Every structure is written in structure tokens, then in C-alpha cells.
CSV table of C-alpha atoms in Angstrom, one decimal:
chain,number,residue,atom,x,y,z
A,970,MET,CA,58.2,70.9,304.6
A,971,SER,CA,59.5,69.6,301.3
A,972,VAL,CA,56.8,67.9,299.2
A,973,CYS,CA,59.5,65.7,297.6
A,974,GLU,CA,62.9,64.8,298.8
A,975,VAL,CA,65.4,62.7,296.9
A,976,ARG,CA,68.2,61.4,299.2
A,977,HIS,CA,71.5,60.0,298.0
A,978,LEU,CA,70.0,58.3,295.0
A,979,TYR,CA,72.2,55.9,293.1
A,980,LYS,CA,71.3,53.9,290.0
A,981,GLU,CA,73.9,51.6,288.4
A,982,TYR,CA,73.7,50.4,284.8
A,983,PRO,CA,76.5,48.5,283.0
A,984,SER,CA,77.5,51.7,281.2
A,985,PHE,CA,76.1,54.5,283.3
A,986,LEU,CA,76.0,55.4,287.0
A,987,LEU,CA,73.7,57.9,288.7
A,988,ARG,CA,75.7,59.0,291.7
A,989,ASP,CA,74.5,60.4,295.0
A,990,LEU,CA,71.7,62.6,293.8
A,991,SER,CA,70.0,64.7,296.5
A,992,PHE,CA,67.6,67.5,296.1
A,993,SER,CA,64.2,68.5,297.4
A,994,LEU,CA,61.1,70.2,296.0
A,995,GLU,CA,59.2,72.8,297.9
A,996,PRO,CA,55.5,73.6,297.5
A,997,GLY,CA,54.7,76.5,295.2
A,998,THR,CA,58.1,76.4,293.5
A,999,ILE,CA,59.2,75.6,289.9
A,1000,THR,CA,62.3,73.5,289.7
A,1001,GLY,CA,64.1,73.1,286.4
A,1002,PHE,CA,66.2,70.0,285.8
A,1003,ILE,CA,68.8,70.5,283.2
A,1004,GLY,CA,71.7,68.6,281.7
A,1005,ARG,CA,72.8,67.1,278.4
A,1006,ASN,CA,71.2,64.1,276.7
A,1007,GLY,CA,72.3,61.0,278.6
A,1008,ALA,CA,73.2,63.0,281.8
A,1009,GLY,CA,70.7,61.0,283.8
A,1010,LYS,CA,67.6,63.2,283.8
A,1011,THR,CA,65.1,60.6,282.6
A,1012,THR,CA,66.6,57.9,284.9
A,1013,THR,CA,66.2,60.3,287.8
A,1014,ILE,CA,62.6,61.0,286.9
A,1015,LYS,CA,61.9,57.3,286.4
A,1016,SER,CA,63.4,56.6,289.8
A,1017,MET,CA,61.3,59.2,291.4
A,1018,LEU,CA,58.2,57.4,290.0
A,1019,ASN,CA,59.5,53.9,290.9
A,1020,ILE,CA,59.5,52.9,287.2
A,1021,VAL,CA,63.2,52.1,287.6
A,1022,HIS,CA,64.5,50.8,290.9
A,1023,PRO,CA,67.4,52.8,292.5
A,1024,SER,CA,70.4,50.8,293.5
A,1025,LYS,CA,70.6,53.0,296.7
A,1026,GLY,CA,68.9,56.0,298.2
A,1027,GLU,CA,65.5,57.0,299.3
A,1028,ILE,CA,62.7,59.1,297.8
A,1029,PHE,CA,60.1,60.7,300.0
A,1030,TYR,CA,56.9,62.5,299.1
A,1031,PHE,CA,54.9,64.5,301.6
A,1032,GLY,CA,57.1,63.0,304.3
A,1033,MET,CA,56.3,59.4,303.3
A,1034,PRO,CA,58.8,57.0,301.6
A,1035,LEU,CA,57.7,56.2,298.0
A,1036,ILE,CA,58.3,52.5,298.6
A,1037,GLY,CA,55.3,51.2,300.5
A,1038,ASN,CA,53.1,54.3,299.8
A,1039,GLU,CA,53.2,54.3,296.0
A,1040,CYS,CA,49.4,54.3,295.4
A,1041,LEU,CA,48.7,57.0,298.0
A,1042,ILE,CA,51.5,59.2,296.6
A,1043,LYS,CA,50.5,58.7,293.0
A,1044,GLN,CA,47.1,60.0,293.8
A,1045,ARG,CA,48.7,63.3,294.6
A,1046,ILE,CA,51.3,63.6,291.8
A,1047,GLY,CA,51.0,64.2,288.1
A,1048,PHE,CA,53.5,63.0,285.5
A,1049,SER,CA,53.9,63.9,281.9
A,1050,ALA,CA,56.6,62.6,279.5
A,1051,GLY,CA,56.6,64.9,276.5
A,1052,ALA,CA,54.2,63.9,273.9
A,1053,VAL,CA,51.6,61.4,275.1
A,1054,ASN,CA,52.2,58.1,273.3
A,1055,TYR,CA,49.5,55.9,274.9
A,1056,TYR,CA,46.7,54.4,272.9
A,1057,GLN,CA,47.2,56.3,269.7
A,1058,LYS,CA,44.0,55.0,268.1
A,1059,LYS,CA,41.8,56.0,271.1
A,1060,LYS,CA,40.0,59.3,271.5
A,1061,LEU,CA,41.1,61.6,274.2
A,1062,ARG,CA,37.6,61.5,275.7
A,1063,ASP,CA,37.9,57.7,276.2
A,1064,ILE,CA,41.4,57.9,277.7
A,1065,ALA,CA,40.2,60.6,280.1
A,1066,ALA,CA,37.1,58.6,281.0
A,1067,VAL,CA,39.3,55.7,282.1
A,1068,THR,CA,42.0,57.7,283.7
A,1069,LYS,CA,39.5,59.7,285.9
A,1070,SER,CA,38.2,56.6,287.5
A,1071,PHE,CA,41.6,56.0,289.2
A,1072,TYR,CA,41.8,59.4,290.9
A,1073,GLN,CA,39.8,60.4,294.0
A,1074,ASN,CA,40.5,64.1,293.3
A,1075,TRP,CA,39.6,64.1,289.6
A,1076,ASP,CA,37.9,67.4,288.8
A,1077,ASP,CA,35.7,67.4,285.7
A,1078,ALA,CA,35.5,71.2,285.8
A,1079,ALA,CA,39.3,71.5,285.8
A,1080,TYR,CA,39.4,68.9,283.0
A,1081,LYS,CA,37.0,70.9,280.8
A,1082,LYS,CA,38.9,74.2,281.7
A,1083,TYR,CA,42.2,72.7,280.5
A,1084,VAL,CA,40.6,71.2,277.4
A,1085,ARG,CA,39.4,74.7,276.4
A,1086,LEU,CA,42.7,76.3,277.5
A,1087,PHE,CA,44.8,73.9,275.4
A,1088,SER,CA,42.2,74.0,272.5
A,1089,LEU,CA,42.0,70.2,272.5
A,1090,ASN,CA,39.4,68.3,270.6
A,1091,GLU,CA,38.3,65.4,272.8
A,1092,ASN,CA,36.8,63.5,269.9
A,1093,LYS,CA,40.0,63.2,268.0
A,1094,ALA,CA,42.1,60.1,268.3
A,1095,LEU,CA,45.6,60.8,269.6
A,1096,CYS,CA,47.2,59.8,266.3
A,1097,GLU,CA,45.4,62.7,264.7
A,1098,LEU,CA,47.0,65.2,266.9
A,1099,SER,CA,50.3,67.1,266.4
A,1100,GLU,CA,53.2,66.5,268.7
A,1101,GLY,CA,52.5,69.7,270.6
A,1102,MET,CA,48.9,68.8,271.1
A,1103,LYS,CA,50.0,65.4,272.4
A,1104,VAL,CA,52.1,67.1,275.0
A,1105,LYS,CA,49.1,69.1,276.0
A,1106,CYS,CA,47.0,65.9,276.3
A,1107,ASN,CA,49.5,64.5,278.7
A,1108,LEU,CA,49.5,67.7,280.8
A,1109,LEU,CA,45.7,67.7,280.7
A,1110,LEU,CA,45.6,64.3,282.4
A,1111,ALA,CA,48.2,65.3,284.9
A,1112,LEU,CA,46.5,68.5,285.8
A,1113,SER,CA,42.9,67.3,286.1
A,1114,HIS,CA,43.3,65.5,289.4
A,1115,HIS,CA,44.8,68.5,291.2
A,1116,ALA,CA,48.2,67.1,291.6
A,1117,GLU,CA,50.3,68.7,294.3
A,1118,ILE,CA,53.5,67.9,292.5
A,1119,LEU,CA,53.9,67.8,288.7
A,1120,ILE,CA,56.9,65.9,287.4
A,1121,LEU,CA,57.3,66.7,283.8
A,1122,ASP,CA,59.9,65.2,281.5
A,1123,GLU,CA,60.6,67.7,278.7
A,1124,PRO,CA,57.0,69.0,278.6
A,1125,THR,CA,57.9,71.9,276.3
A,1126,SER,CA,59.7,69.9,273.7
A,1127,GLY,CA,57.6,69.9,270.4
A,1128,LEU,CA,55.6,72.9,271.4
A,1129,ASP,CA,55.6,76.1,269.3
A,1130,PRO,CA,56.9,79.3,271.1
A,1131,PHE,CA,53.3,80.5,271.7
A,1132,SER,CA,52.3,77.2,273.3
A,1133,ARG,CA,55.5,77.2,275.4
A,1134,ASP,CA,54.7,80.7,276.5
A,1135,GLU,CA,51.2,79.6,277.5
A,1136,LEU,CA,52.5,76.6,279.3
A,1137,THR,CA,55.1,78.5,281.3
A,1138,ASP,CA,52.3,81.0,282.2
A,1139,LEU,CA,50.2,78.1,283.4
A,1140,PHE,CA,53.1,76.8,285.5
A,1141,GLY,CA,53.2,80.3,287.1
A,1142,MET,CA,49.5,80.1,287.8
A,1143,LEU,CA,49.8,76.5,289.3
A,1144,LYS,CA,52.7,77.7,291.4
A,1145,GLU,CA,50.5,80.4,292.9
A,1146,HIS,CA,48.2,77.6,294.0
A,1147,GLY,CA,51.0,75.8,295.8
A,1148,VAL,CA,51.8,73.2,293.2
A,1149,ALA,CA,55.4,72.1,293.1
A,1150,ILE,CA,56.6,71.7,289.5
A,1151,PHE,CA,59.7,69.7,288.6
A,1152,PHE,CA,60.5,69.7,284.9
A,1153,SER,CA,63.4,68.6,282.8
A,1154,THR,CA,64.2,70.6,279.7
A,1155,HIS,CA,66.8,71.5,277.1
A,1156,ILE,CA,65.1,74.9,276.5
A,1157,THR,CA,66.9,77.2,278.9
A,1158,SER,CA,64.7,80.2,278.0
A,1159,ASP,CA,61.8,78.4,279.7
A,1160,LEU,CA,63.8,78.1,282.8
A,1161,GLU,CA,64.8,81.8,282.6
A,1162,LYS,CA,61.1,82.7,282.4
A,1163,CYS,CA,59.6,80.6,285.1
A,1164,ALA,CA,62.1,78.5,287.2
A,1165,ASP,CA,62.7,79.4,290.9
A,1166,HIS,CA,65.3,76.6,291.4
A,1167,ILE,CA,67.6,74.8,289.1
A,1168,VAL,CA,69.1,71.3,289.4
A,1169,TYR,CA,72.0,70.8,287.0
A,1170,ILE,CA,73.2,67.3,286.3
A,1171,ARG,CA,76.2,66.1,284.4
A,1172,ASN,CA,77.4,62.5,283.9
A,1173,GLY,CA,75.0,61.2,286.5
A,1174,GLN,CA,76.0,63.7,289.2
A,1175,ILE,CA,74.5,66.9,290.4
A,1176,VAL,CA,76.8,69.8,289.6
A,1177,LEU,CA,74.7,72.3,291.5
A,1178,SER,CA,71.2,72.5,292.9
A,1179,ASP,CA,70.3,76.0,294.0
A,1180,THR,CA,67.9,78.9,293.5
A,1181,LYS,CA,68.1,80.4,290.0
A,1182,GLN,CA,69.7,83.5,291.3
A,1183,ASN,CA,72.3,81.7,293.3
A,1184,PHE,CA,72.9,79.3,290.4
A,1185,CYS,CA,73.6,82.2,288.0
A,1186,ASP,CA,75.7,84.0,290.6
A,1187,ARG,CA,77.8,80.9,291.3
A,1188,LEU,CA,78.3,79.5,287.8
A,1189,GLY,CA,77.6,82.4,285.5
A,1190,LYS,CA,79.7,85.2,284.2
A,1191,SER,CA,78.6,88.8,283.9
A,1192,GLY,CA,76.1,89.3,281.1
A,1193,GLU,CA,75.7,85.6,280.3
A,1194,THR,CA,72.3,84.1,279.6
A,1195,LEU,CA,71.5,80.7,281.1
A,1196,GLU,CA,72.0,79.1,277.7
A,1197,GLN,CA,75.4,80.7,277.2
A,1198,MET,CA,76.3,79.6,280.7
A,1199,MET,CA,75.2,76.0,280.1
A,1200,LEU,CA,77.1,75.8,276.8
A,1201,ARG,CA,80.3,77.2,278.4
A,1202,LEU,CA,80.1,74.8,281.4
A,1203,GLU,CA,79.5,71.8,279.1
A,1204,LYS,CA,82.4,72.8,276.8
A,1205,GLU,CA,84.7,73.3,279.8
A,1206,ALA,CA,83.7,69.9,281.2
A,1207,ARG,CA,84.3,68.3,277.8
A,1208,ASP,CA,87.7,69.9,277.5
A,1209,ASP,CA,88.6,68.8,281.0
A,1210,GLU,CA,87.7,65.2,280.2
A,1211,ALA,CA,89.7,65.4,277.0
A,1212,ASP,CA,92.8,66.7,279.0
A,1213,LEU,CA,92.5,63.7,281.3
B,1264,MET,CA,41.1,46.0,290.4
B,1265,THR,CA,37.7,46.5,288.6
B,1266,LYS,CA,39.0,49.8,287.3
B,1267,LEU,CA,42.0,48.2,285.8
B,1268,ILE,CA,39.9,45.5,284.2
B,1269,TYR,CA,37.7,48.1,282.8
B,1270,LYS,CA,40.9,49.8,281.4
B,1271,GLU,CA,41.9,46.5,279.9
B,1272,LEU,CA,38.6,46.1,278.1
B,1273,LYS,CA,38.2,49.7,277.1
B,1274,LEU,CA,41.8,50.8,276.2
B,1275,SER,CA,44.2,47.9,276.1
B,1276,ALA,CA,42.5,45.1,274.4
B,1277,SER,CA,42.7,44.4,270.6
B,1278,PRO,CA,39.3,43.8,269.0
B,1279,LEU,CA,40.9,40.6,267.6
B,1280,SER,CA,40.9,39.1,271.1
B,1281,TYR,CA,37.1,39.3,271.1
B,1282,ILE,CA,36.7,38.1,267.5
B,1283,PHE,CA,39.0,35.1,268.1
B,1284,ILE,CA,36.7,33.9,270.8
B,1285,ALA,CA,34.6,32.7,267.9
B,1286,ALA,CA,37.5,30.2,267.2
B,1287,ALA,CA,35.5,28.0,269.7
B,1288,PHE,CA,33.1,27.3,266.8
B,1289,LEU,CA,35.8,25.2,265.3
B,1290,THR,CA,34.6,22.6,267.7
B,1291,PHE,CA,31.7,22.1,265.3
B,1292,VAL,CA,34.0,21.3,262.3
B,1293,PRO,CA,34.2,17.6,261.5
B,1294,GLY,CA,37.5,16.0,260.8
B,1295,TYR,CA,39.3,19.1,262.1
B,1296,PRO,CA,41.9,19.2,265.0
B,1297,ILE,CA,39.4,21.0,267.2
B,1298,LEU,CA,41.9,21.7,269.9
B,1299,LEU,CA,43.3,24.4,267.5
B,1300,GLY,CA,40.2,26.4,268.5
B,1301,ALA,CA,41.8,26.9,272.0
B,1302,PHE,CA,45.1,27.8,270.4
B,1303,PHE,CA,43.4,30.4,268.1
B,1304,THR,CA,41.6,31.9,271.1
B,1305,THR,CA,45.0,32.4,272.7
B,1306,LEU,CA,46.3,33.9,269.5
B,1307,GLY,CA,43.6,36.5,269.8
B,1308,ILE,CA,44.8,37.3,273.3
B,1309,PHE,CA,48.4,37.5,271.9
B,1310,TYR,CA,47.2,40.4,269.6
B,1311,SER,CA,46.1,42.3,272.7
B,1312,PHE,CA,49.5,42.0,274.2
B,1313,GLN,CA,51.0,43.3,270.9
B,1314,THR,CA,48.5,46.2,271.0
B,1315,MET,CA,49.4,46.9,274.7
B,1316,ARG,CA,53.1,47.1,273.9
B,1317,GLU,CA,52.6,49.4,270.9
B,1318,ASN,CA,50.5,51.7,273.0
B,1319,ASN,CA,52.8,51.8,276.0
B,1320,ASP,CA,50.1,50.4,278.1
B,1321,ILE,CA,52.4,49.1,280.9
B,1322,GLN,CA,54.0,52.5,281.3
B,1323,TYR,CA,50.6,54.2,281.4
B,1324,SER,CA,49.4,51.6,284.0
B,1325,LEU,CA,52.5,52.2,286.2
B,1326,LEU,CA,51.8,55.9,286.4
B,1327,LEU,CA,48.3,55.3,287.8
B,1328,PRO,CA,47.8,55.1,291.5
B,1329,VAL,CA,47.6,51.3,291.5
B,1330,ALA,CA,49.9,48.5,292.9
B,1331,LYS,CA,52.2,46.9,290.4
B,1332,ALA,CA,50.8,43.5,291.5
B,1333,ASP,CA,47.4,44.7,290.4
B,1334,VAL,CA,48.7,45.6,286.9
B,1335,VAL,CA,49.9,42.0,286.6
B,1336,LYS,CA,46.6,40.6,287.9
B,1337,SER,CA,44.5,42.7,285.6
B,1338,LYS,CA,46.4,41.3,282.5
B,1339,PHE,CA,45.8,37.8,283.8
B,1340,VAL,CA,42.1,38.5,284.6
B,1341,PHE,CA,41.6,39.8,281.1
B,1342,THR,CA,43.3,36.8,279.6
B,1343,VAL,CA,41.3,34.3,281.7
B,1344,LEU,CA,38.1,36.2,280.9
B,1345,ILE,CA,38.6,35.7,277.2
B,1346,GLU,CA,39.6,32.1,277.8
B,1347,CYS,CA,36.5,31.6,279.8
B,1348,CYS,CA,34.2,33.0,277.1
B,1349,SER,CA,35.8,30.7,274.6
B,1350,PHE,CA,35.6,27.7,277.0
B,1351,ILE,CA,31.9,28.3,277.7
B,1352,LEU,CA,31.3,28.4,273.9
B,1353,MET,CA,33.3,25.2,273.5
B,1354,THR,CA,31.4,23.5,276.3
B,1355,VAL,CA,28.0,24.4,274.8
B,1356,ILE,CA,29.1,23.1,271.3
B,1357,THR,CA,30.6,20.0,272.9
B,1358,LEU,CA,27.3,19.3,274.7
B,1359,ILE,CA,25.4,19.8,271.4
B,1360,ARG,CA,27.7,17.4,269.7
B,1361,MET,CA,27.4,14.9,272.6
B,1362,LEU,CA,23.7,15.1,272.9
B,1363,LEU,CA,22.4,15.8,269.4
B,1364,PHE,CA,25.0,14.5,267.0
B,1365,LYS,CA,26.5,11.6,268.9
B,1366,ASP,CA,25.5,9.2,266.1
B,1367,ALA,CA,26.1,11.6,263.2
B,1368,ALA,CA,28.4,9.7,260.7
B,1369,ILE,CA,30.2,13.0,259.9
B,1370,TYR,CA,31.5,13.0,263.4
B,1371,THR,CA,31.8,9.3,264.2
B,1372,ALA,CA,34.1,8.8,261.2
B,1373,ASN,CA,36.7,11.0,262.6
B,1374,ALA,CA,40.4,10.1,262.8
B,1375,LEU,CA,41.0,13.0,265.2
B,1376,MET,CA,39.7,14.0,268.6
B,1377,CYS,CA,36.0,14.0,269.3
B,1378,ALA,CA,34.3,16.9,271.1
B,1379,ASN,CA,33.8,15.4,274.5
B,1380,LEU,CA,34.9,16.0,278.1
B,1381,SER,CA,38.5,15.0,277.4
B,1382,PHE,CA,38.6,17.6,274.7
B,1383,LEU,CA,37.5,20.3,277.2
B,1384,GLY,CA,40.2,19.1,279.7
B,1385,PHE,CA,42.9,19.5,277.0
B,1386,ALA,CA,41.5,22.9,276.0
B,1387,LEU,CA,41.9,24.0,279.6
B,1388,LEU,CA,45.5,22.7,279.6
B,1389,ILE,CA,46.3,24.7,276.5
B,1390,PHE,CA,44.9,27.9,278.2
B,1391,GLY,CA,46.9,27.2,281.3
B,1392,LEU,CA,50.0,26.7,279.2
B,1393,PHE,CA,49.4,30.0,277.5
B,1394,ASN,CA,49.0,31.8,280.9
B,1395,VAL,CA,52.2,30.4,282.3
B,1396,VAL,CA,54.5,30.3,279.3
B,1397,PHE,CA,53.3,33.3,277.3
B,1398,VAL,CA,51.8,35.7,279.8
B,1399,GLY,CA,54.3,34.7,282.5
B,1400,GLY,CA,57.2,35.0,280.0
B,1401,PHE,CA,56.0,38.5,278.9
B,1402,PHE,CA,56.3,39.8,282.4
B,1403,LYS,CA,59.9,38.8,282.6
B,1404,THR,CA,60.6,42.1,280.7
B,1405,ALA,CA,57.1,43.6,280.3
B,1406,PHE,CA,58.2,44.3,276.7
B,1407,TYR,CA,59.5,41.4,274.7
B,1408,PHE,CA,57.1,38.6,273.9
B,1409,GLY,CA,58.7,36.9,270.9
B,1410,LYS,CA,60.5,34.1,272.8
B,1411,PRO,CA,57.6,33.4,275.1
B,1412,PHE,CA,55.2,33.2,272.2
B,1413,ILE,CA,57.4,30.8,270.2
B,1414,ALA,CA,57.9,28.6,273.3
B,1415,TYR,CA,54.1,28.6,273.9
B,1416,CYS,CA,53.5,27.6,270.2
B,1417,ILE,CA,55.9,24.7,270.4
B,1418,ILE,CA,54.5,23.4,273.6
B,1419,SER,CA,50.9,23.8,272.7
B,1420,PHE,CA,51.4,22.1,269.3
B,1421,ILE,CA,53.0,19.1,271.0
B,1422,VAL,CA,50.1,18.9,273.4
B,1423,ILE,CA,47.6,19.3,270.5
B,1424,VAL,CA,49.3,16.5,268.5
B,1425,ILE,CA,49.4,14.2,271.5
B,1426,ALA,CA,45.8,14.9,272.5
B,1427,GLU,CA,44.5,14.6,268.9
B,1428,ALA,CA,46.3,11.2,268.4
B,1429,LEU,CA,46.0,9.8,271.9
B,1430,HIS,CA,43.0,7.6,271.2
B,1431,HIS,CA,45.0,5.7,268.6
B,1432,LEU,CA,47.1,4.2,271.3
B,1433,SER,CA,46.0,0.9,272.7
B,1434,GLY,CA,43.7,1.3,275.7
B,1435,MET,CA,43.2,5.0,275.2
B,1436,ASP,CA,40.2,4.8,272.9
B,1437,SER,CA,37.8,5.5,275.8
B,1438,PHE,CA,39.1,9.1,275.8
B,1439,ASN,CA,37.6,9.6,272.4
B,1440,SER,CA,34.2,7.8,272.7
B,1441,PHE,CA,31.1,9.6,271.5
B,1442,GLY,CA,28.2,10.8,273.6
B,1443,PHE,CA,28.1,9.9,277.2
B,1444,ASP,CA,29.5,6.4,277.0
B,1445,ARG,CA,32.7,6.8,278.9
B,1446,LEU,CA,32.0,9.7,281.3
B,1447,PHE,CA,34.3,8.6,284.1
B,1448,PRO,CA,37.7,8.6,282.2
B,1449,GLN,CA,36.7,11.6,280.2
B,1450,GLY,CA,35.5,13.5,283.3
B,1451,ALA,CA,38.8,12.7,285.0
B,1452,VAL,CA,40.7,14.3,282.1
B,1453,LEU,CA,38.4,17.4,282.4
B,1454,CYS,CA,39.1,17.6,286.1
B,1455,ILE,CA,42.9,17.2,285.6
B,1456,GLY,CA,42.7,19.9,282.9
B,1457,LEU,CA,40.8,22.2,285.2
B,1458,LEU,CA,43.3,21.6,288.0
B,1459,LEU,CA,46.3,22.2,285.7
B,1460,PHE,CA,44.7,25.4,284.4
B,1461,VAL,CA,44.3,26.7,288.0
B,1462,VAL,CA,47.7,25.6,289.1
B,1463,LEU,CA,49.5,26.9,286.0
B,1464,THR,CA,47.6,30.2,286.0
B,1465,SER,CA,48.2,30.8,289.7
B,1466,PHE,CA,51.9,30.0,289.3
B,1467,GLY,CA,52.1,32.4,286.3
B,1468,ILE,CA,50.4,35.2,288.3
B,1469,LYS,CA,52.7,34.7,291.4
B,1470,LYS,CA,55.9,34.5,289.4
B,1471,SER,CA,54.9,37.5,287.2
B,1472,GLU,CA,54.1,39.6,290.2
B,1473,GLN,CA,57.5,38.9,291.8
B,1474,ILE,CA,59.4,39.6,288.6
B,1475,PHE,CA,57.4,42.7,287.6
B,1476,GLU,CA,58.1,44.2,291.0
B,1477,ARG,CA,61.8,44.0,290.4
B,1478,ILE,CA,62.3,44.9,286.7
B,1479,ASP,CA,63.2,48.4,285.4
B,1480,LEU,CA,61.0,49.8,282.7
């Protein structure tokens, strides 16, 4: 059974339309969500978290509709939006102490493990941390309550290559434990390394949602990397629009 | 809800909100428009909303496993908590002025409002106006608070000017008597102030919950 299912999602803004998005997330899989800036990735993620309200469509988690079961569902999912930008003057220790009180499954041992793994100093205020460390803070909070789904909006942006490598290894480890990971990114090498499934969005519409292998087989050319493929597809789409 | 209130106190609140509770001590100042003490208390709460916005507090709260309505309620509870602290302090000082200093020349020769039950009623009205105009206005977008704050400032200053000058109108001097001389009319003002505070705050909560449920962030 899918742990998350997005069905025919529409979101209409005066200058942008998210059209008929459907995809699902399976337990123990990593799904990469790619597309250009303004393609609708963040709007989709915000809709999946009920931060923006879809014009049409439904979102299900663990077989339950998000609307009406939000609190229950949020106990079981984790979210991170790049660098944490909450409470910049507060220490990580204080933010974690408050956050933990909301989660039934908060695990102090897991929290301490990730603090060590990410080399975070709990006594530092967030404004004292680098952008990469802030990303790790966000992930730390998302991981410490044993989320069954992690929804991550550009989690690797701002991280150095070594930290990105650590993070993608961590995704692999979490996947082994049955966690479904859904992350948007511009860094296609991260997808190449760890994604099982790719959802590609352009101008508010899904171009293709498939396994990484099928995705490359269907859209790629021989010898192309994922980055080369994406660049070519976007250029082709731009040229087609210009012709129209 | 208690967890959210703890979060408000521990993470969201600006220290100025707590410091500005001390504005209630303005009730002691002779010849001063003492209702401004209530306004300054709300100004301290305004700083918390500013801090909350800078720190993306609303976004953080929405990602927690809590109902959106509870996020709204927790902001109102925090606001009312600060107002209650200030009001209790004002009440104590008012009672001191009414009991111990009722004949003190420094207070009796006062062109402005005296510290009495009417004053407390008007202070509650100002708190109620803050809750409905500013806090309620903030939740229309959960981001912009400039217009609600200006609207609140204008309305509250009108109320302060009217309240401070009310006793100069004929037949209204009983609202400004010293000590316990005119308890009934003053007690009526206090009761009306309390009622308005409850009604305005409840309306602000209900309206904010409805709007906050609908808006995109």
C-alpha cells in the first residue's frame, strides 16, 4: 500500500496553475522531485502539507485523507525545507525541547545519534550556524520522531559535497528501515546516487513519474547523465514554446 | 494546547512583551493619561508578533501535529495572558490609589482620568480592541500586521482621549470620583468593559480561526 497518494491535484494562482498532479510514494523508496524554478515543486509540497489549499484533488497518507486527519498524519511524517529559518536567536537544544513535546514517537536516543552524526552543537543559536548546518538542524528535527515519510524541499541545497554524500547515505539507511523519502532538488547527481523513483514536473504539470530506470530509458539518450537529460528536455521545451 | 502555549512562551514571545507588562505601573503616575499603560502593554505584545513573523513561527507551528485552530487559540491565549498580568497589576495599583491615596493632593488635582473602577473598565476595552483589531487583523494573512496595527492605534487613541476627558462632560464626573464614593456607576463601566473584552476577544478568535483555516501560506 502507498504511504502517500496525491490524486489529481490542482492549485490555481492568478499567474500559475498546478494541473492534475498524481503520484504515490511507496514505503522504503526514495522519490526525487525535479523541475526548474517555478515549475510547481514547492507548491506541490506545500499542498501535501496543507500549508496551501489545493483547488481540486485529494491527498492521502497511510490510506487516510489529509483533510480531517492532519494531526494524526503529521505525527508520522517529517518535513524539512532547506535551511531551518525558525527562531534564529534560539539554541538548537531549546527548539528541540519544545518540538519533542508534540511528538508521541520522539526518540531521544535517535536525536542524540543524529546530533553526533551531523556534528551539531546543541548550545549554539541557529544564527551562529552555517547554511549547511541549518539544513542538518531541520533534518534532525524531522528524523528524531521516527517519521515514516520524509518530505524534504531541497534538503541538499547549501550542503558541501561531503555533507551531501553523508546525507544521501543516510537516506539509503532510512530507506532500508522502510521510510519513504520524497525530496525536491536541483542537484541531479543526488538523484543519480540514491533515487528509486523520479517525478519530473514542468509548468505545473507532471511530465513523467516513473522508476529511475524507466525514466532514463523513456526520456534519456544513450550515454546521457540525468543532468544532461534534464538540460536537453528543458531546452527542447523552451524551444517548442518559442516556436508556438 | 498547553504545549503550544509553552512554545509561545519559550520560543515565540519577545522579552519586550514581558517587560512591557510593567507599563501597568504608569497607573501610579499623577497627571498622566494612565490608560496609555494598557496601550503600552499591547505594544509589548505587538513586538512578539513581530518576532514571530521574523522567525517564521506560523510556518513552524503549522508543521507540528496540531490543529490550525489551536495555533490561533494559542496566540490569543498568550496575548490574553500578558493582558491579564498587566490588568492584575493595574488593579492592585488602582486599589492602592483608591484606598491609600484617595485624598492625596497630587492625585486629586488631576485633569485626566483617576485610577478607579472606570479606568479598569476602559483598560479592558482597550485590550479587547487590540485582540479583535490587531490580532484578528494579523490572522487575515498570518503575515502582514502593519494595517491592523495602525487601525488599532487610531481606535485605541480615540478611546483613550474620550475616556480621559469623559469626566469633563456634564453629568459624567461620577466616573472620575476618588476612592469608593461612586462605586455603582464605576462598577457598571468595569462590568461593561469586562463584557466587551470577552465579546471582542471571542469574536476575534472565532473569526481568526475561520480565516486562518482558509488562507494559503
